[in-house]
Amino acid sequence: MQEEFRRYRSWWWDTESTTVYRRDRTQDRAPRMLHLRTDLSRVEKVYLPTTTSGGGHDKDHDSDGEGRVHYYPKAGTANATSVLEVVEFAEDMKVRRRLRCALKAWFDWIEYLPRVGWVGGYDGVWVWGLDRAQERGVIVLVPLESFQECKEQEAAGEDVDPSTTEKQVFVLYEEQTSYWITATDCISLWLSSKASVSGTLNPQTHDLEIRFTFTSDCTGFRHLYIGSFDPLAPTQSVPSASVIRNGKAYTTVYPQPTITPLTSGPYTVMDSPIYVDVNRGWVYAHARWDVGETGVFRVDYTQKPPVDSGCDASLVRLTKRGISHHFTFHPLLQYEGGKSEVMVVDQWSHLSEYGIDILTLADASPSSSSSGCGITAASDYKHGVNGAKLVCQIQPAQWTAFTALCRAKEALNELIPLSKPKVFRFRNSAGLLIYGCFYPATNSTTTSTQSPQSPPSPSPRPTILQMYGGPTISTITNTYTYPRHARVALWNSLGLNVVLVDNRGTSERGREFEQGVKYQKQTAHNGEGSGTYGGLGTVEIRDWIETLVFLVHGAGTTTPRSAVENPQTGHNVWPYDDTDDSNPIFDIRSLHITPTTDLLPFLTAASHTDGQTRHTEIDVTRVYTLGWSYGGFLSLLMYLKYPSLIRKSVAGAPVCDWRWYDAGYTERYLGIPNSISNDPMISDDPMDPYTRASIIDILKLGDVQRGLIRRRCETEERGAESLLFVHGKRDDNVLWKGVQGVVGELERVDREGGCEPGKSDSERDANEEGERERFFKLMLYETEGHGLRSRKTVEEFEVCVARIFECS
């Protein structure tokens, strides 16, 4: 649940009950919390090394001596199960209550509970459930009357028929898609009036209803919706189709909620916690109107949107372009003179600066300047927040993490200054916009064959494709990234260009852009292009190769833009305004490239037939890949599939076999293995998504084998490895056991692959003095996990990378 759904806890306090109890302990409302009790008994165990530097063992060492026990639900195997509980804390006792009828009895398809919480002002909780494929989801309201004390439940037995329960659960929203449903933090439920003090709906005052917000990308972009639900309204609807057990629909009926969109348009509402001002009828949330830049908006949910308006008439944009913001809202409102103020912690940043301010947001009214569709531009404020008053700025000495960040910035800038990134964009062969950053080498010598009046051009340099490219993350952002990209500055100082790209599949770009990594069985046999999708490791690789084609051939018509210096602040800011249609966008299809075109000739040719010149900063004969985790998977995949293009590669903790990766993450994109093959670990179908994305299966292909043998021969000639493979044996994310097969196959090719016809390795080695160079190097660490933590290990890694990449 942690990485796959970003849920890092299993308990949630009812803040209202806790506040009442603290104020007056005579109130019959003890503090209580919602708890998900997890059962791991069906989950497979793996054992991780536990040997410490002192020769002892960790305290959680398994009694059998196999290692530290780690529960790991691989794709196609059993997941953990969770039971919903409410725990009440009285003066001298603790009472646990569970649902009279388990959620599985109502919804037998639910596999995951990625989000749960309390309903504000109402005695009830809400649950968001997903099926195993994450293609079906439901938001359920559960009144507290549906819970009973565990002792009573155990005495009555656990097998309760849902149709016989006195209380019921209410389906607020249900969605089904062939894409996937993203777990977000934008769900909030509350009673729509403060008249309810006890938290119980009063039939005599029928002006109360439960309102809720959630997000959905059913329109192609993730947008915010609001729903209203009144359990006491006259029942006129039919039984919910969701409430089915063994094919039987129960007779429980209730009114259907009313759902209204709050936002719309070609932008994405971010997966960040929202804040609801129930007194003013406002919802605060984050959005990404421009690629790479996060802003904050406020929308009035009490206004009825105009019919077929196609825009956000009641939306007020609180931040202006040029700075990324992330707000953390204070849970309390202050009222002064009839006006409300919300206190927020604003973490703002752009390409060259980072800071934290504490602000108050007053009743910001729309200004005269508008950016269209009701989105109001922010007023002129130092950090671009409309209607904000600065309370204080967090100084470096007041926040430990901020202090470390500032010190790192100063030290790194003095030692290795980070060059200005050249932000670029182009349309790929599928017609989608690809964004990236090009960091030029800082010590490259300049030569020029042009006239004396022409400025000198930098000489071609080796280029690193620094990869991640996995779903749920984007790296091309208008944020302060120096500490995170410190190695970029290091490679630049050693004479290497660095390229970063957000390929298809990365987040916050809408369904069309993200769904390329989703395996769809009905179209996978038709290839990767023309709107068909083939799973992990397909469209991502294509976008990286097309990026190289753009930088080599397309940059002559639309030069990548360096970060622009703001004359008022002197800071580097984002060079593109996506609302400006005058900015030229290079379309790679102008080179007559389709999704199935072989791209290697475009990179090996000295120039294109239409006269466009090459990007002189990139030496296409020395292109390297480097990545970690998902980036390690892509880096290794490109190394294997493009031996004539990718000369060197560094793969850190790569996922080599998706059958050995986490079920919640893998099955979201590749499907459930049992639905493809009877044995989830074995499949003879070459179009099986797990086979196509498996490095161990790709290594068996004839072209890949021949490419590895050719690299082995080149290594013997040049005396340097071309592949660095890094892994920690204590990695509990990408398991070493799922990587061992790839390492074994690489060692076999390195040991048995012949370079000279008719001559075996033993005959050739007998005529050579010393030990033969290997074409790949394995750095395996007993005490490291998914990332390198030890200073000594990090230094060894960086020195080895510099040696393999032949840094000058």
XYZ file of N, CA and C in Angstrom, residues 128-262:
405
model
N -13.050 3.786 0.223
C -12.865 3.718 -1.226
C -12.256 2.358 -1.539
N -12.990 1.528 -2.278
C -12.524 0.191 -2.609
C -12.222 0.045 -4.086
N -11.204 -0.773 -4.404
C -10.827 -1.068 -5.785
C -10.786 -2.579 -5.994
N -11.087 -2.998 -7.208
C -10.906 -4.414 -7.517
C -9.439 -4.688 -7.807
N -9.084 -5.956 -8.009
C -7.671 -6.317 -8.145
C -7.050 -5.704 -9.389
N -7.794 -5.634 -10.474
C -7.268 -5.047 -11.714
C -7.234 -3.521 -11.657
N -7.840 -2.927 -10.611
C -7.912 -1.479 -10.425
C -8.632 -0.788 -11.580
N -9.616 -1.494 -12.115
C -10.436 -0.953 -13.184
C -11.867 -0.676 -12.718
N -12.155 -1.027 -11.473
C -13.475 -0.790 -10.903
C -13.305 -0.263 -9.485
N -13.997 0.825 -9.170
C -13.869 1.426 -7.858
C -15.205 1.875 -7.325
N -15.309 2.005 -5.997
C -16.552 2.417 -5.372
C -16.228 3.201 -4.108
N -17.000 4.273 -3.862
C -16.939 5.030 -2.613
C -18.187 4.687 -1.818
N -17.988 4.204 -0.591
C -19.078 3.684 0.222
C -19.162 4.478 1.523
N -20.375 4.839 1.920
C -20.635 5.467 3.211
C -21.111 4.393 4.186
N -20.478 4.339 5.353
C -20.814 3.329 6.359
C -21.191 4.039 7.656
N -22.473 4.055 8.056
C -22.838 4.639 9.353
C -22.225 3.836 10.497
N -21.925 4.520 11.602
C -21.320 3.826 12.737
C -22.263 2.795 13.343
N -23.579 2.939 13.114
C -24.519 1.938 13.611
C -24.292 0.578 12.965
N -23.569 0.562 11.834
C -23.293 -0.708 11.170
C -22.153 -1.472 11.822
N -21.483 -0.854 12.811
C -20.416 -1.527 13.540
C -20.970 -2.089 14.851
N -20.390 -3.171 15.320
C -20.734 -3.719 16.617
C -19.481 -4.179 17.321
N -19.570 -4.282 18.636
C -18.418 -4.652 19.421
C -17.930 -6.039 19.024
N -16.620 -6.209 18.989
C -16.035 -7.451 18.484
C -16.493 -8.666 19.282
N -16.689 -8.517 20.576
C -17.127 -9.656 21.391
C -18.490 -10.140 20.956
N -19.406 -9.206 20.688
C -20.735 -9.572 20.226
C -20.663 -10.232 18.851
N -19.776 -9.712 18.001
C -19.644 -10.256 16.652
C -19.106 -11.672 16.685
N -18.108 -11.908 17.541
C -17.538 -13.252 17.636
C -18.551 -14.240 18.177
N -19.406 -13.803 19.086
C -20.420 -14.691 19.634
C -21.487 -15.018 18.597
N -21.779 -14.040 17.735
C -22.815 -14.261 16.731
C -22.306 -14.993 15.510
N -20.962 -15.040 15.329
C -20.407 -15.658 14.133
C -20.132 -14.624 13.076
N -19.168 -14.910 12.189
C -18.741 -13.928 11.202
C -19.495 -14.035 9.880
N -20.130 -15.155 9.603
C -20.795 -15.352 8.325
C -22.194 -14.750 8.395
N -22.305 -13.458 8.124
C -23.568 -12.738 8.217
C -24.062 -12.424 6.816
N -25.322 -12.705 6.571
C -25.932 -12.412 5.280
C -26.222 -10.923 5.201
N -25.719 -10.218 4.170
C -25.955 -8.769 4.085
C -27.430 -8.407 4.055
N -28.271 -9.274 3.508
C -29.691 -8.947 3.385
C -30.409 -8.968 4.718
N -29.785 -9.541 5.739
C -30.427 -9.641 7.046
C -29.962 -8.574 8.023
N -28.990 -7.763 7.645
C -28.478 -6.750 8.566
C -29.461 -5.596 8.695
N -29.581 -5.071 9.905
C -30.501 -3.970 10.157
C -30.010 -2.680 9.509
N -28.701 -2.442 9.611
C -28.131 -1.246 9.026
C -27.569 -1.566 7.649
N -27.198 -0.548 6.928
C -26.754 -0.746 5.567
C -25.596 0.173 5.237
N -24.942 -0.117 4.115
C -23.924 0.774 3.573
C -24.510 1.438 2.337
N -23.998 2.618 2.020
C -24.544 3.397 0.918
C -23.465 3.607 -0.133
N -23.773 3.265 -1.359
C -22.865 3.492 -2.477
C -23.020 4.932 -2.950
N -21.958 5.711 -2.789
C -22.000 7.117 -3.195
C -21.562 7.310 -4.641
N -20.583 6.542 -5.057
C -20.081 6.688 -6.430
C -19.405 5.395 -6.851
N -19.623 5.000 -8.088
C -18.970 3.815 -8.630
C -18.473 4.117 -10.038
N -17.302 3.591 -10.362
C -16.699 3.836 -11.674
C -16.078 2.556 -12.190
N -16.182 2.343 -13.488
C -15.560 1.195 -14.134
C -14.935 1.662 -15.448
N -13.701 1.206 -15.720
C -12.960 1.678 -16.882
C -12.057 0.575 -17.401
N -11.625 0.693 -18.633
C -10.634 -0.232 -19.188
C -9.222 0.313 -18.997
N -9.115 1.497 -18.441
C -7.849 2.169 -18.151
C -7.416 1.696 -16.758
N -7.130 2.570 -15.835
C -6.993 2.217 -14.424
C -7.471 3.400 -13.596
N -7.884 3.143 -12.379
C -8.381 4.170 -11.478
C -7.262 4.538 -10.522
N -6.915 5.810 -10.472
C -5.804 6.280 -9.651
C -6.287 6.626 -8.252
N -5.601 6.104 -7.251
C -5.903 6.443 -5.867
C -5.383 7.846 -5.567
N -6.269 8.749 -5.138
C -5.868 10.128 -4.860
C -6.302 10.532 -3.451
N -5.775 11.674 -3.005
C -6.110 12.230 -1.692
C -7.168 13.315 -1.783
N -7.934 13.329 -2.859
C -8.918 14.391 -3.077
C -10.313 14.011 -2.595
N -10.447 12.950 -1.821
C -11.749 12.543 -1.309
C -11.992 13.201 0.044
N -13.168 13.804 0.198
C -13.561 14.408 1.467
C -15.075 14.310 1.586
N -15.580 13.955 2.779
C -17.012 13.858 3.034
C -17.350 14.680 4.268
N -18.485 15.395 4.216
C -18.898 16.210 5.352
C -20.406 16.422 5.312
N -20.966 16.710 6.499
C -22.367 17.084 6.588
C -22.492 18.533 6.154
N -23.424 18.827 5.276
C -23.444 20.122 4.611
C -23.998 21.250 5.461
N -24.364 20.998 6.719
C -24.851 22.070 7.580
C -24.278 21.891 8.974
N -24.012 23.005 9.656
C -23.500 22.952 11.021
C -24.613 22.727 12.041
N -25.864 22.622 11.584
C -26.990 22.452 12.500
C -26.933 21.123 13.241
N -26.202 20.158 12.687
C -26.101 18.852 13.323
C -24.930 18.850 14.281
N -25.203 18.940 15.573
C -24.157 18.919 16.582
C -23.854 17.493 17.006
N -24.893 16.672 17.054
C -24.705 15.296 17.504
C -24.119 14.409 16.429
N -24.148 14.876 15.176
C -23.617 14.047 14.097
C -24.629 13.058 13.570
N -25.909 13.193 13.927
C -26.945 12.280 13.470
C -27.962 13.059 12.654
N -28.376 12.506 11.538
C -29.349 13.178 10.701
C -30.705 13.228 11.403
N -31.339 14.378 11.348
C -32.625 14.581 12.010
C -33.738 14.587 10.967
N -34.668 13.614 11.022
C -35.735 13.577 10.019
C -36.616 14.819 10.043
N -36.680 15.528 11.187
C -37.543 16.699 11.271
C -36.963 17.888 10.518
N -35.652 17.971 10.430
C -34.999 19.067 9.697
C -34.386 18.489 8.438
N -35.158 18.484 7.405
C -34.736 17.797 6.186
C -33.906 18.693 5.267
N -33.072 19.554 5.864
C -32.195 20.415 5.076
C -30.748 19.959 5.176
N -30.496 18.805 5.713
C -29.148 18.293 5.860
C -28.884 17.207 4.831
N -27.695 17.214 4.329
C -27.279 16.177 3.401
C -25.779 15.986 3.514
N -25.333 14.869 3.059
C -23.900 14.577 3.055
C -23.343 14.947 1.689
N -22.277 15.725 1.706
C -21.601 16.084 0.463
C -20.217 15.453 0.434
N -19.735 15.222 -0.766
C -18.435 14.559 -0.901
C -17.765 15.007 -2.191
N -16.442 15.061 -2.145
C -15.653 15.383 -3.326
C -14.782 14.186 -3.680
N -14.456 14.066 -4.939
C -13.566 13.018 -5.419
C -13.049 13.435 -6.791
N -12.090 12.713 -7.306
C -11.569 12.977 -8.643
C -11.799 11.772 -9.544
N -11.883 12.041 -10.808
C -12.016 10.992 -11.821
C -11.432 11.509 -13.128
N -10.835 10.600 -13.898
C -10.325 10.991 -15.215
C -11.162 10.372 -16.319
N -12.450 10.213 -16.056
C -13.351 9.611 -17.047
C -13.482 10.466 -18.294
N -13.156 11.763 -18.207
C -13.228 12.642 -19.379
C -11.906 12.716 -20.131
N -10.874 12.039 -19.648
C -9.566 12.086 -20.280
C -8.539 12.823 -19.453
N -8.986 13.708 -18.559
C -8.119 14.400 -17.611
C -8.722 14.244 -16.216
N -7.845 14.196 -15.207
C -8.344 14.057 -13.841
C -8.969 15.370 -13.392
N -10.250 15.299 -13.013
C -10.975 16.491 -12.592
C -11.706 16.251 -11.283
N -12.117 17.362 -10.670
C -12.733 17.340 -9.356
C -14.250 17.351 -9.509
N -14.914 16.510 -8.722
C -16.372 16.398 -8.742
C -16.901 16.531 -7.318
N -18.139 16.962 -7.216
C -18.807 17.011 -5.920
C -20.133 16.278 -6.022
N -20.467 15.550 -4.971
C -21.711 14.807 -4.928
C -22.486 15.148 -3.672
N -23.799 14.997 -3.717
C -24.658 15.198 -2.552
C -25.547 13.975 -2.391
N -25.794 13.645 -1.116
C -26.514 12.403 -0.825
C -27.328 12.611 0.443
N -28.601 12.236 0.375
C -29.491 12.369 1.528
C -30.100 11.005 1.836
N -29.604 10.321 2.860
C -30.144 8.990 3.178
C -31.604 9.015 3.583
N -32.143 10.178 3.983
C -33.522 10.252 4.465
C -34.509 10.650 3.380
N -34.018 10.922 2.185
C -34.913 11.295 1.094
C -35.766 10.093 0.701
N -36.986 10.337 0.152
C -37.833 9.216 -0.275
C -37.117 8.337 -1.288
N -37.224 7.052 -1.100
C -36.537 6.096 -1.970
C -37.323 5.911 -3.248
N -36.696 6.178 -4.373
C -37.340 6.013 -5.671
C -36.487 5.194 -6.631
N -35.281 4.831 -6.199
C -34.352 4.179 -7.113
C -34.442 2.671 -6.982
N -33.812 1.999 -7.913
C -33.762 0.535 -7.911
C -32.567 0.089 -7.100
N -32.492 -1.194 -6.746
C -31.332 -1.656 -5.971
C -30.036 -1.402 -6.717
N -29.000 -1.053 -5.965
C -27.694 -0.810 -6.571
C -27.144 -2.092 -7.152
N -26.594 -2.007 -8.366
C -26.024 -3.198 -8.993
C -24.764 -3.669 -8.289
N -24.168 -2.784 -7.469
C -22.936 -3.154 -6.779
C -23.199 -4.116 -5.629
N -24.393 -4.008 -5.023
C -24.685 -4.797 -3.833
C -25.159 -6.166 -4.274
N -24.194 -6.989 -4.665
C -24.488 -8.317 -5.215
C -23.637 -9.341 -4.501
N -24.259 -10.427 -4.120
C -23.531 -11.532 -3.508
C -24.023 -12.829 -4.121
N -23.101 -13.557 -4.761
C -23.444 -14.816 -5.416
C -24.576 -14.631 -6.426
N -24.492 -13.533 -7.165
C -25.474 -13.288 -8.213
C -26.798 -12.756 -7.721
N -26.963 -12.497 -6.419
C -28.228 -12.042 -5.865
C -28.159 -10.563 -5.521
N -29.087 -9.776 -6.053
C -29.157 -8.359 -5.721
C -30.112 -8.181 -4.556
N -29.665 -7.553 -3.474
C -30.485 -7.410 -2.287
C -31.507 -6.293 -2.456
N -32.553 -6.334 -1.630
C -33.679 -5.417 -1.796
C -33.445 -4.051 -1.177
N -32.265 -3.849 -0.529
C -31.974 -2.556 0.070
C -31.866 -1.494 -1.030
N -32.674 -0.455 -0.924
C -32.642 0.623 -1.914
C -32.460 1.946 -1.186
N -31.938 2.915 -1.900
C -31.718 4.230 -1.327
C -31.571 5.224 -2.471
N -31.719 6.506 -2.196
C -31.633 7.508 -3.252
C -30.252 7.528 -3.891
N -30.209 7.771 -5.165
C -28.946 7.883 -5.866
C -28.351 9.279 -5.659
N -27.053 9.381 -5.392
C -26.430 10.697 -5.192
C -26.455 11.520 -6.476
N -26.367 12.819 -6.292
C -26.251 13.753 -7.404
C -24.780 14.133 -7.565
N -24.240 13.969 -8.758
C -22.825 14.225 -9.027
C -22.722 15.437 -9.960
N -21.844 16.391 -9.609
C -21.649 17.597 -10.410
C -20.160 17.843 -10.595
N -19.694 18.104 -11.815
C -18.270 18.424 -12.008
C -17.947 19.829 -11.511
N -16.811 19.968 -10.845
C -16.348 21.275 -10.390
C -15.286 21.864 -11.307
